[in-house]
PDB file of C-alpha atoms in Angstrom:
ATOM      1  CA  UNK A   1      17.646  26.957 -15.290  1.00  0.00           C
ATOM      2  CA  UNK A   2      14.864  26.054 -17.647  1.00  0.00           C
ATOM      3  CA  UNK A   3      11.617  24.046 -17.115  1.00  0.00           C
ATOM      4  CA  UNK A   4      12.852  21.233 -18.609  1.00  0.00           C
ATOM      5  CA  UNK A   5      16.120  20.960 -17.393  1.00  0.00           C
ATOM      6  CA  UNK A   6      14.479  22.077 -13.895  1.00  0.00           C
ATOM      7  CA  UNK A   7      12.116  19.012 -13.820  1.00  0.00           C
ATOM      8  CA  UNK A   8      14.328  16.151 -16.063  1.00  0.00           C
ATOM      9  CA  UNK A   9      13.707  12.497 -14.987  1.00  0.00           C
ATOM     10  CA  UNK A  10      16.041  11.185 -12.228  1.00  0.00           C
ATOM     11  CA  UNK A  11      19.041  13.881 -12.892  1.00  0.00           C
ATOM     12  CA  UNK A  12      20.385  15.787  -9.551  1.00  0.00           C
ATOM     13  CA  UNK A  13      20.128  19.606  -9.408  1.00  0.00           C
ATOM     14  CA  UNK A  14      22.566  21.697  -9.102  1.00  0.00           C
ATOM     15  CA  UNK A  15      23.705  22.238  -5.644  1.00  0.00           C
ATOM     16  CA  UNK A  16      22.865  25.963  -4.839  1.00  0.00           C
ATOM     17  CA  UNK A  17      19.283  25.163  -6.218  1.00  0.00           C
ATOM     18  CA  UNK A  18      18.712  22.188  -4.701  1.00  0.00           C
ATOM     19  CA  UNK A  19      19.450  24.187  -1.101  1.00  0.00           C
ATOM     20  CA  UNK A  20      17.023  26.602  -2.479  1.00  0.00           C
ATOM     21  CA  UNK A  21      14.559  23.946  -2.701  1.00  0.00           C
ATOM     22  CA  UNK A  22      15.068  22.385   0.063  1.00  0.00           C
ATOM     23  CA  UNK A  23      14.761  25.515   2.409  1.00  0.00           C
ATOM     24  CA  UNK A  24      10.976  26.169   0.486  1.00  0.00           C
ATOM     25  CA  UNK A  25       8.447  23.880   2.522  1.00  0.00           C
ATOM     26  CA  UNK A  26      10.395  24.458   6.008  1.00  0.00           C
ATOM     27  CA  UNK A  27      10.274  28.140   5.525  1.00  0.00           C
ATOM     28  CA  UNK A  28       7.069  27.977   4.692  1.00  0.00           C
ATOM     29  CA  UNK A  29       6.102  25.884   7.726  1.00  0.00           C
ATOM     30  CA  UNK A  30       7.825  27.909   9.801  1.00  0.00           C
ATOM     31  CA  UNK A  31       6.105  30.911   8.540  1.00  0.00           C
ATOM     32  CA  UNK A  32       2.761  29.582   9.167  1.00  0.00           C
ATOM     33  CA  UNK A  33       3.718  28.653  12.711  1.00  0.00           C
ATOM     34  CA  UNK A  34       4.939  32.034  13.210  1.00  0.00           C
ATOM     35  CA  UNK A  35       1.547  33.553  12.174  1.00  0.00           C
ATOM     36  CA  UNK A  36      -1.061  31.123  13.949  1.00  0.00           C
ATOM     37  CA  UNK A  37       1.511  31.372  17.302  1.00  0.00           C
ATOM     38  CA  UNK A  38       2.395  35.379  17.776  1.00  0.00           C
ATOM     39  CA  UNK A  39      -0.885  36.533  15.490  1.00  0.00           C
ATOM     40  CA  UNK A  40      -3.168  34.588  18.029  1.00  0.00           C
ATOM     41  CA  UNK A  41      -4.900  32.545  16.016  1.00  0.00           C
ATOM     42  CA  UNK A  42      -4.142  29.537  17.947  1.00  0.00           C
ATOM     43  CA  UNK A  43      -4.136  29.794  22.020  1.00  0.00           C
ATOM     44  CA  UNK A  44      -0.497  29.037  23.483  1.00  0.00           C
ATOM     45  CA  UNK A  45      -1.631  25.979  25.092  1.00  0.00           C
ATOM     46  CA  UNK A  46      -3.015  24.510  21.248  1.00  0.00           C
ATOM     47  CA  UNK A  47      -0.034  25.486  19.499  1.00  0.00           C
ATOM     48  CA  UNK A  48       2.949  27.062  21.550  1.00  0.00           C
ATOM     49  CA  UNK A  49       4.841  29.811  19.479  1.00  0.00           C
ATOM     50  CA  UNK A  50       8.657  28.797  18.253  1.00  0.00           C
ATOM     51  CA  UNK A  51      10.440  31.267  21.107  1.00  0.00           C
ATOM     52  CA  UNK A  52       8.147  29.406  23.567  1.00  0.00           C
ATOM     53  CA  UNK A  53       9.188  26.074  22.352  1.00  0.00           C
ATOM     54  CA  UNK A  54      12.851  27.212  22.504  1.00  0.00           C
ATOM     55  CA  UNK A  55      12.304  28.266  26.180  1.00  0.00           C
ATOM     56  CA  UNK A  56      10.701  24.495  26.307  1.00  0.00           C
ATOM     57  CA  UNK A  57      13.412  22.862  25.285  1.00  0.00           C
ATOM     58  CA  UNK A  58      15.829  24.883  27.580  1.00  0.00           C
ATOM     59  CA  UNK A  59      13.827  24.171  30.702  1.00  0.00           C
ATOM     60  CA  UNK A  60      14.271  20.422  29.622  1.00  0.00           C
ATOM     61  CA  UNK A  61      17.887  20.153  29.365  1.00  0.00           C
ATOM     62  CA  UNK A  62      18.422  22.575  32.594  1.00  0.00           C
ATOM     63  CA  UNK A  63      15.191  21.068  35.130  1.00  0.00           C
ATOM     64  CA  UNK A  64      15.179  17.963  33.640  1.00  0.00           C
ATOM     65  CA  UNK A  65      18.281  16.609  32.072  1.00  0.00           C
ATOM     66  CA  UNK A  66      17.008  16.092  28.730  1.00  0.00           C
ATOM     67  CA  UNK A  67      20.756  15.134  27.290  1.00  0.00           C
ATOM     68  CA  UNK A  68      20.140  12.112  30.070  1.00  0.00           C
ATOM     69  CA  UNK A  69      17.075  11.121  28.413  1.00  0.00           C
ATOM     70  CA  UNK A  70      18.587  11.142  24.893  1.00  0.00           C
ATOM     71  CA  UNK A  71      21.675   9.073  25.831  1.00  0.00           C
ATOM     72  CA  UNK A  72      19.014   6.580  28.043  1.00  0.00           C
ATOM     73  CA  UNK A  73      17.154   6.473  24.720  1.00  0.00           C
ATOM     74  CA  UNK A  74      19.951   6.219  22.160  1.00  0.00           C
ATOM     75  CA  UNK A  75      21.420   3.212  24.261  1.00  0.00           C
ATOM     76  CA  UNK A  76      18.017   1.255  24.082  1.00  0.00           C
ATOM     77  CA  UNK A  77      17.778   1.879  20.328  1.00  0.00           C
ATOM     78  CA  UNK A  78      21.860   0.439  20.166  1.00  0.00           C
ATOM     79  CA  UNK A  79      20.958  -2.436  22.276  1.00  0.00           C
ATOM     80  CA  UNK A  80      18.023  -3.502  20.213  1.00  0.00           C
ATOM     81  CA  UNK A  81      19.413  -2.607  16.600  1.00  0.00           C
ATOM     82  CA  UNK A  82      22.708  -4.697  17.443  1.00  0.00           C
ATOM     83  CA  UNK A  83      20.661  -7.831  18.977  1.00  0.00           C
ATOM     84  CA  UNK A  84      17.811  -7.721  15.767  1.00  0.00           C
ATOM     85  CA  UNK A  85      20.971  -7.484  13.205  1.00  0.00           C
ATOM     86  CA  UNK A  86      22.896 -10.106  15.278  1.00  0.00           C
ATOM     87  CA  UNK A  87      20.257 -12.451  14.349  1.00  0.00           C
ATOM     88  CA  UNK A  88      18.549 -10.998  11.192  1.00  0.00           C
ATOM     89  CA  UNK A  89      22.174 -10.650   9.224  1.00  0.00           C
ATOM     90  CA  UNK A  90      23.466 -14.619   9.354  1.00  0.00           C
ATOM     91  CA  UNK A  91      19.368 -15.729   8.987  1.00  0.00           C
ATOM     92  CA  UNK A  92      18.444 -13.297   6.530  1.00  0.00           C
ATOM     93  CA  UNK A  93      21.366 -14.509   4.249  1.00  0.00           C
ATOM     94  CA  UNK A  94      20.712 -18.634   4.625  1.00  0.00           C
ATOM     95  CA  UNK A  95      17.549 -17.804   4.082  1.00  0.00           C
ATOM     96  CA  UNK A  96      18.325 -15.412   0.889  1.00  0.00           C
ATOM     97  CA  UNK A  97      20.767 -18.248  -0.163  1.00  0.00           C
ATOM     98  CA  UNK A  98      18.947 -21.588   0.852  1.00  0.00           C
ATOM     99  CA  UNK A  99      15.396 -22.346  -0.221  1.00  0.00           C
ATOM    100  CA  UNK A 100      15.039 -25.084   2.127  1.00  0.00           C
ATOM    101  CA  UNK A 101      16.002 -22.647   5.494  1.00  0.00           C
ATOM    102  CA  UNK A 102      14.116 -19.570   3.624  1.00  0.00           C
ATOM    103  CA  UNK A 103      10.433 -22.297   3.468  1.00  0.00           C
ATOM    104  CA  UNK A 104      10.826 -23.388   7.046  1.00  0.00           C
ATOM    105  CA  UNK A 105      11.241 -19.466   8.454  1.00  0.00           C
ATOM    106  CA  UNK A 106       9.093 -17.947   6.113  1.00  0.00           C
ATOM    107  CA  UNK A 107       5.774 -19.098   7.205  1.00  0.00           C
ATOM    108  CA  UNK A 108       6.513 -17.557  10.916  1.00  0.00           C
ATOM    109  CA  UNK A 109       8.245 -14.674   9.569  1.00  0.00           C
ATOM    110  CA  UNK A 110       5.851 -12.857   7.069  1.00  0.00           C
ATOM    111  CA  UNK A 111       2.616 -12.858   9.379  1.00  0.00           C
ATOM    112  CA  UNK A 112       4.908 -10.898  11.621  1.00  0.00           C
ATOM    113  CA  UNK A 113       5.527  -8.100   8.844  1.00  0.00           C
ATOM    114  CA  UNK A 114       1.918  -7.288   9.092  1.00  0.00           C
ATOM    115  CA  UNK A 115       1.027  -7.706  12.785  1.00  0.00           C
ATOM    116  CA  UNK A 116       0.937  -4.048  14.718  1.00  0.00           C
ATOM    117  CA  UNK A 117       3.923  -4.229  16.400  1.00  0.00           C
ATOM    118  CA  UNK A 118       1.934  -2.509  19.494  1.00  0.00           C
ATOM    119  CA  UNK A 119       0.057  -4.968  20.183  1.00  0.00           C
ATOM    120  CA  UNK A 120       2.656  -6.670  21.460  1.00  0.00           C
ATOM    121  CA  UNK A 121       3.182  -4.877  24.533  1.00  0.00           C
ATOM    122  CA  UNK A 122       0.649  -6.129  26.539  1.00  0.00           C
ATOM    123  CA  UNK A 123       2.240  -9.525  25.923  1.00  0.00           C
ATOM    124  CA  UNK A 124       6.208  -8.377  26.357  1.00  0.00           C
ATOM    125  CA  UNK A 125       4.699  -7.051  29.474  1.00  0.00           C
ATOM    126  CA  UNK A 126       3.611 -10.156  30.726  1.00  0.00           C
ATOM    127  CA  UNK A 127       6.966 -12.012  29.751  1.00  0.00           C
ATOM    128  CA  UNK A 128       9.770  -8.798  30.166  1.00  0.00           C
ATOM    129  CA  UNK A 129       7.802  -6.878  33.133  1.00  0.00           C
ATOM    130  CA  UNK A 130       7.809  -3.144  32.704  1.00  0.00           C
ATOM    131  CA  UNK A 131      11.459  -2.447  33.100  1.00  0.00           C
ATOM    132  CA  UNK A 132      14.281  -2.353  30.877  1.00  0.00           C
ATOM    133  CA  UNK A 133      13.633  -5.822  29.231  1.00  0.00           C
ATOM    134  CA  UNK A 134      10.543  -5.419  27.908  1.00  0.00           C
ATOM    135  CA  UNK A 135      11.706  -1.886  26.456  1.00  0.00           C
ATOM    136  CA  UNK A 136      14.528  -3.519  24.433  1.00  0.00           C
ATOM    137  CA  UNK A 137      12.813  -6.602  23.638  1.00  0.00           C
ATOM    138  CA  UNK A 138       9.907  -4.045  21.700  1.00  0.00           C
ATOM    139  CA  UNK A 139      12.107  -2.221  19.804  1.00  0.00           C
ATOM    140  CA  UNK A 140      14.079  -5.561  18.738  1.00  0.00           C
ATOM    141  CA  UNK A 141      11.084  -7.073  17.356  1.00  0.00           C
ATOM    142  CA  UNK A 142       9.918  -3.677  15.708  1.00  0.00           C
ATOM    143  CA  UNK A 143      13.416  -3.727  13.749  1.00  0.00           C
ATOM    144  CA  UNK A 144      14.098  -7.342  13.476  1.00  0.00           C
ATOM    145  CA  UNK A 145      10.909  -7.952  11.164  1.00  0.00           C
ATOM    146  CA  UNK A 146      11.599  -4.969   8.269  1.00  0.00           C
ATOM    147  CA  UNK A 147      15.353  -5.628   9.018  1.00  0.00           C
ATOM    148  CA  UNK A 148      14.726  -9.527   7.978  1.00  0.00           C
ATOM    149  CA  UNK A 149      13.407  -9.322   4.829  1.00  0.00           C
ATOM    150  CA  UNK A 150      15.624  -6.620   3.349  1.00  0.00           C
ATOM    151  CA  UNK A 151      18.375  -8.891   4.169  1.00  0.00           C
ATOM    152  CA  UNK A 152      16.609 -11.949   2.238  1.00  0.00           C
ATOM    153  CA  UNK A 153      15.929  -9.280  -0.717  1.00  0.00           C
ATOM    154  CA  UNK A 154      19.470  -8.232  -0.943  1.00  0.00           C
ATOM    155  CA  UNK A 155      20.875 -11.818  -1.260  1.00  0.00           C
ATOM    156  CA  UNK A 156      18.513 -12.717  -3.810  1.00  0.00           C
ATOM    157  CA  UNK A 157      19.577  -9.499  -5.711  1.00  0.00           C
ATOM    158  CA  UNK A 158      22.675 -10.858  -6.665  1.00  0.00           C
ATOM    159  CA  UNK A 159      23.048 -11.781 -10.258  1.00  0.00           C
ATOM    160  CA  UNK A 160      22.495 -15.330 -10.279  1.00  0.00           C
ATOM    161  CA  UNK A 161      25.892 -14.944 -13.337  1.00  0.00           C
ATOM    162  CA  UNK A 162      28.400 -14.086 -10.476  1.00  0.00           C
ATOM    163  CA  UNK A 163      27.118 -17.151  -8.272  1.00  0.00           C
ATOM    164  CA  UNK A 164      27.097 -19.303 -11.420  1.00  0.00           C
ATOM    165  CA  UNK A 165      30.420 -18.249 -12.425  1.00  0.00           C
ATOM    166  CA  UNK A 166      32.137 -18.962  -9.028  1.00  0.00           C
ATOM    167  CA  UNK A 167      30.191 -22.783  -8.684  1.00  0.00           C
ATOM    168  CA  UNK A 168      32.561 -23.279 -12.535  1.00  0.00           C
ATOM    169  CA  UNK A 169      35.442 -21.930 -11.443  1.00  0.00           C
ATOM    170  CA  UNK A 170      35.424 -24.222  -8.447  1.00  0.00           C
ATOM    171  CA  UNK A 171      34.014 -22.265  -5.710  1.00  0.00           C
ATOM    172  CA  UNK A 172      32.505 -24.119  -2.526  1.00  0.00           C
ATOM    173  CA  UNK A 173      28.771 -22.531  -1.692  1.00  0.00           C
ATOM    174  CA  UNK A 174      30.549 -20.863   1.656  1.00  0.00           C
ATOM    175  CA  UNK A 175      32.822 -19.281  -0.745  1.00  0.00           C
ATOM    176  CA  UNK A 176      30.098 -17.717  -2.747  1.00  0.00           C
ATOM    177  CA  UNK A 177      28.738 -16.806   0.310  1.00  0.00           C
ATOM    178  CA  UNK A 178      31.959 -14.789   1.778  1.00  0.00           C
ATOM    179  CA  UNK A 179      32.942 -13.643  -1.656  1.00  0.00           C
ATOM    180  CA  UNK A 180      29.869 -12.984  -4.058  1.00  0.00           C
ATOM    181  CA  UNK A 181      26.752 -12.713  -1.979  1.00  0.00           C
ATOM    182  CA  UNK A 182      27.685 -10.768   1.167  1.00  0.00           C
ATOM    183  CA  UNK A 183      29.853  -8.372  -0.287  1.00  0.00           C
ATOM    184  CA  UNK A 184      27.523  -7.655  -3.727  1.00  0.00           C
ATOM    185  CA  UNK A 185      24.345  -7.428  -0.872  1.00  0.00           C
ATOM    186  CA  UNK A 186      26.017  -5.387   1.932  1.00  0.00           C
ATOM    187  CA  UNK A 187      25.363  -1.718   0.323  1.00  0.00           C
ATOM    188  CA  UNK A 188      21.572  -2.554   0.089  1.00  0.00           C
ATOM    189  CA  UNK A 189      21.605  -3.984   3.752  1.00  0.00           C
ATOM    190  CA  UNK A 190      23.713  -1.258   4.876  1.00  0.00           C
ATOM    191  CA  UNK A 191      20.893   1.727   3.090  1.00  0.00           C
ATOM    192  CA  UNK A 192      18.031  -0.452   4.875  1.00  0.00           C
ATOM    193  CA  UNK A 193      19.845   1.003   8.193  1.00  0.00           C
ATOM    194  CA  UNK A 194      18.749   4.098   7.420  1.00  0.00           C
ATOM    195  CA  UNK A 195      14.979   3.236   7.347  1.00  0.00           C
ATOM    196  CA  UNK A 196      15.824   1.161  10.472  1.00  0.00           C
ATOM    197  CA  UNK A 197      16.896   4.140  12.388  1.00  0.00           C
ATOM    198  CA  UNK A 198      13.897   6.048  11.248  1.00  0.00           C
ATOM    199  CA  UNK A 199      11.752   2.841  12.696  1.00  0.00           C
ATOM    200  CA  UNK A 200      13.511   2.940  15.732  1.00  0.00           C
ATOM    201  CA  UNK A 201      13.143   6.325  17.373  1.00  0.00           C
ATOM    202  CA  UNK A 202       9.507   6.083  16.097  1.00  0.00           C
ATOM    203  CA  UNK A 203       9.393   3.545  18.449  1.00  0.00           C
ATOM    204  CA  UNK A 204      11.269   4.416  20.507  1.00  0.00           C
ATOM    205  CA  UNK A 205       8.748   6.543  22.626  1.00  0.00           C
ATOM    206  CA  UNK A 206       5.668   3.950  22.249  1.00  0.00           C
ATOM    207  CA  UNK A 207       8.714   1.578  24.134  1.00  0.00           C
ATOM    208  CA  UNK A 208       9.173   4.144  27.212  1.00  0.00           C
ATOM    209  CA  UNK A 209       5.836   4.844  27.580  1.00  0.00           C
ATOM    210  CA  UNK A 210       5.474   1.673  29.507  1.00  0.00           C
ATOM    211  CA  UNK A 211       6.382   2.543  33.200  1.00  0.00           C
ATOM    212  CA  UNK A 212       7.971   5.538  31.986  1.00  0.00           C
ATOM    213  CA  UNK A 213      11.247   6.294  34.061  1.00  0.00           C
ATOM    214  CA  UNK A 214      13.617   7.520  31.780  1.00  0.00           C
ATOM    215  CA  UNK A 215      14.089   8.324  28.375  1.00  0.00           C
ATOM    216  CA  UNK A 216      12.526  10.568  25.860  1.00  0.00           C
ATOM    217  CA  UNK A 217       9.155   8.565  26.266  1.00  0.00           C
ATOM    218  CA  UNK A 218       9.691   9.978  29.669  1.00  0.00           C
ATOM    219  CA  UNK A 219       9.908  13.120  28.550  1.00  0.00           C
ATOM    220  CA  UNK A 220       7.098  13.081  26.668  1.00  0.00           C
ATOM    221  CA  UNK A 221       4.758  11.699  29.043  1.00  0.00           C
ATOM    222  CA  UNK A 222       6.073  14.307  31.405  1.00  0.00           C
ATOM    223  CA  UNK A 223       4.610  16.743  28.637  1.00  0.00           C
ATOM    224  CA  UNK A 224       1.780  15.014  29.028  1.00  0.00           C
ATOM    225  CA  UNK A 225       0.868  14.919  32.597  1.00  0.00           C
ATOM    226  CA  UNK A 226       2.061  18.765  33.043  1.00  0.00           C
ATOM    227  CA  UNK A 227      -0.359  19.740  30.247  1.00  0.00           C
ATOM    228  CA  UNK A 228       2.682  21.567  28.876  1.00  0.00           C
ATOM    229  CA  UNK A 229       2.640  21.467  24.428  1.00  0.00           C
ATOM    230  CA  UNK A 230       5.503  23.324  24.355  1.00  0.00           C
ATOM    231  CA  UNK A 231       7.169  20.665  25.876  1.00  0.00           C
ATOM    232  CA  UNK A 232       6.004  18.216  23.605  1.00  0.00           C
ATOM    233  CA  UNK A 233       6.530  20.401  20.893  1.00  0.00           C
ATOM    234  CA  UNK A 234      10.534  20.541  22.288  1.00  0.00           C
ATOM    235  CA  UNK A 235      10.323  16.393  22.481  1.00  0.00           C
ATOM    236  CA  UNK A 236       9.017  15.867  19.118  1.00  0.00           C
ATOM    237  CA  UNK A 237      11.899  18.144  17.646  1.00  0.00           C
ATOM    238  CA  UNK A 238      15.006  16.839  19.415  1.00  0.00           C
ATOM    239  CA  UNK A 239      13.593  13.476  18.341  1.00  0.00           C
ATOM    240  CA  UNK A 240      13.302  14.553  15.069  1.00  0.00           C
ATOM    241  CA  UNK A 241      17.018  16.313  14.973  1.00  0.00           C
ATOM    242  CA  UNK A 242      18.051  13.072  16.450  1.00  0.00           C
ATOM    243  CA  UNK A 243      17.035  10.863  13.735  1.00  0.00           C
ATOM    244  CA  UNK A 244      18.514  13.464  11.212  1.00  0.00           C
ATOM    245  CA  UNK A 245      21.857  13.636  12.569  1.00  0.00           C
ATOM    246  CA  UNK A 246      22.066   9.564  12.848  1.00  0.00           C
ATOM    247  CA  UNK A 247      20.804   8.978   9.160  1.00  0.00           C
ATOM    248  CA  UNK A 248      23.677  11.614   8.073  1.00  0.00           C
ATOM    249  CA  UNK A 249      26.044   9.574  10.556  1.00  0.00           C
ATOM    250  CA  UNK A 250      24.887   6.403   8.693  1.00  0.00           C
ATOM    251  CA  UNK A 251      24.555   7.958   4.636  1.00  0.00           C
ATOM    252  CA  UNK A 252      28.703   9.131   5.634  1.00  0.00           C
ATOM    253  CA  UNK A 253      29.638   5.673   6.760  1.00  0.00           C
ATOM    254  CA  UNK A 254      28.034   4.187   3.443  1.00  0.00           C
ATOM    255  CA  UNK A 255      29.473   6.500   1.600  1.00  0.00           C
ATOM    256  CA  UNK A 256      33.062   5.527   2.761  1.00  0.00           C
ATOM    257  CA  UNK A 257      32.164   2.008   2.990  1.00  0.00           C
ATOM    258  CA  UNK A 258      30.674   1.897  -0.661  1.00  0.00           C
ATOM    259  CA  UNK A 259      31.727   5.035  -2.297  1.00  0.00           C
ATOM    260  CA  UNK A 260      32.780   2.276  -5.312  1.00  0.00           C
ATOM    261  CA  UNK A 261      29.293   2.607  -6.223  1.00  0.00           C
ATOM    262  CA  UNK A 262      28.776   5.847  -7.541  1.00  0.00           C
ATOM    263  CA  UNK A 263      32.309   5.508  -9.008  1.00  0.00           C
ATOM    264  CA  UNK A 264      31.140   2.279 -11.212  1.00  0.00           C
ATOM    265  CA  UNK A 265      27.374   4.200 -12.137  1.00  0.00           C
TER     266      UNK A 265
END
């Protein structure tokens, strides 16, 4: 493949080269792990080796039910996406579609975009407790306020020509709602997911680290109070392979929902 060709503004590669070039940095990670681990220049304690991790992650899924602490985990991140969507979706598109509602939410809804999200705890603390509550209620407001404004964005998107056209033809404003706006803004609401899910198991442990019973927080404070960075290691990458295999799950799902759009490009 030439230079050019290799390097051409916003084309795909083909697909045996882009597998090529996407198995570069992790072999090359994985190299450099290999040689600070076995070649001893980091002690096992700094930087466990990959067999060790392995062995790690075993002894969490046999000693301490690891799958457990994934599906504990995974149903606080459902809970908390479906109750900050269930409230972001219909208020995200009055407020994309009506100035009026979009003035009188704004003003409480931007300063949250830029507030750190962990400072909240001490206060969910105080009106959750420490149990399952408060865990939910953090990631719901970690979601809700990136999930809010995409919503808004996508509605406003639209081209203001398909709303226009419907209001001649006769259309009432729910109409253009049903019709125009939610179905020409769904595949940019539905992509946000993706950056969602990525938000939410990053949060996911900050959530269960408060009275940590359960969970992959659990886990990882586990790895913390055993002094054990192998098990960390083994946390951090079945959190990882976690958020991989859901934003596949979701980039399928839009692809059958809204295949139409690579079709009309």
């Amino acid at each position: 493949m030439s230079h050019s060709r290799f390097f051409a503004l916003r084309q795909p590669l083909p697909r045996s080269t882009s597998l090529v070039v996407g198995l570069v940095l992790p072999a090359v990670v994985l190299g450099a792990w290999c040689i600070a681990s076995y070649g001893g220049l980091a002690p096992p304690d700094f930087l466990p080796s990959p067999s060790e991790t392995v062995r790690g992650t075993l002894q969490l899924f046999i000693e301490y039910d690891l799958a457990r602490a994934i599906w504990v985990s995974t149903q606080r991140i459902l809970i908390a996406f479906l109750l900050a969507s269930a409230i972001a979706l219909p208020l995200g598109v009055l407020m994309g579609a009506f100035e009026p509602v979009n003035r009188l939410f704004e003003p409480i809804v931007a300063p949250l975009r830029y507030m750190p999200i962990s400072a909240f705890i001490p206060l969910l603390i105080l009106w959750f407790g420490i149990y399952e509550k408060q865990k939910v209620a953090f990631l719901f407001l970690g979601v809700f306020v990136y999930l809010l404004p995409v919503v808004v964005s996508a509605i406003r998107a639209v081209p203001d020509e398909l709303v226009q056209t419907a209001l001649t033809l006769g259309a009432t404003r729910l109409q253009v709602i049903r019709t125009i706006l939610l179905p020409a803004a769904l595949p940019e609401i539905f992509d946000s997911f993706r950056v969602m899910n990525a938000i939410l198991w990053t949060y996911v442990i900050l959530a269960e680290g408060v009275n940590a019973q359960g969970g992959l927080g659990y886990m990882v404070d586990l790895a913390y109070r055993h002094q054990k960075a192998s098990w960390s290691f083994a946390g951090l990458l079945v959190i990882g392979g976690i958020g991989l295999l859901t934003d596949l799950l979701i980039r399928s799902v839009s692809g059958i929902l809204f295949g139409w759009r690579e079709k009309s490009t």
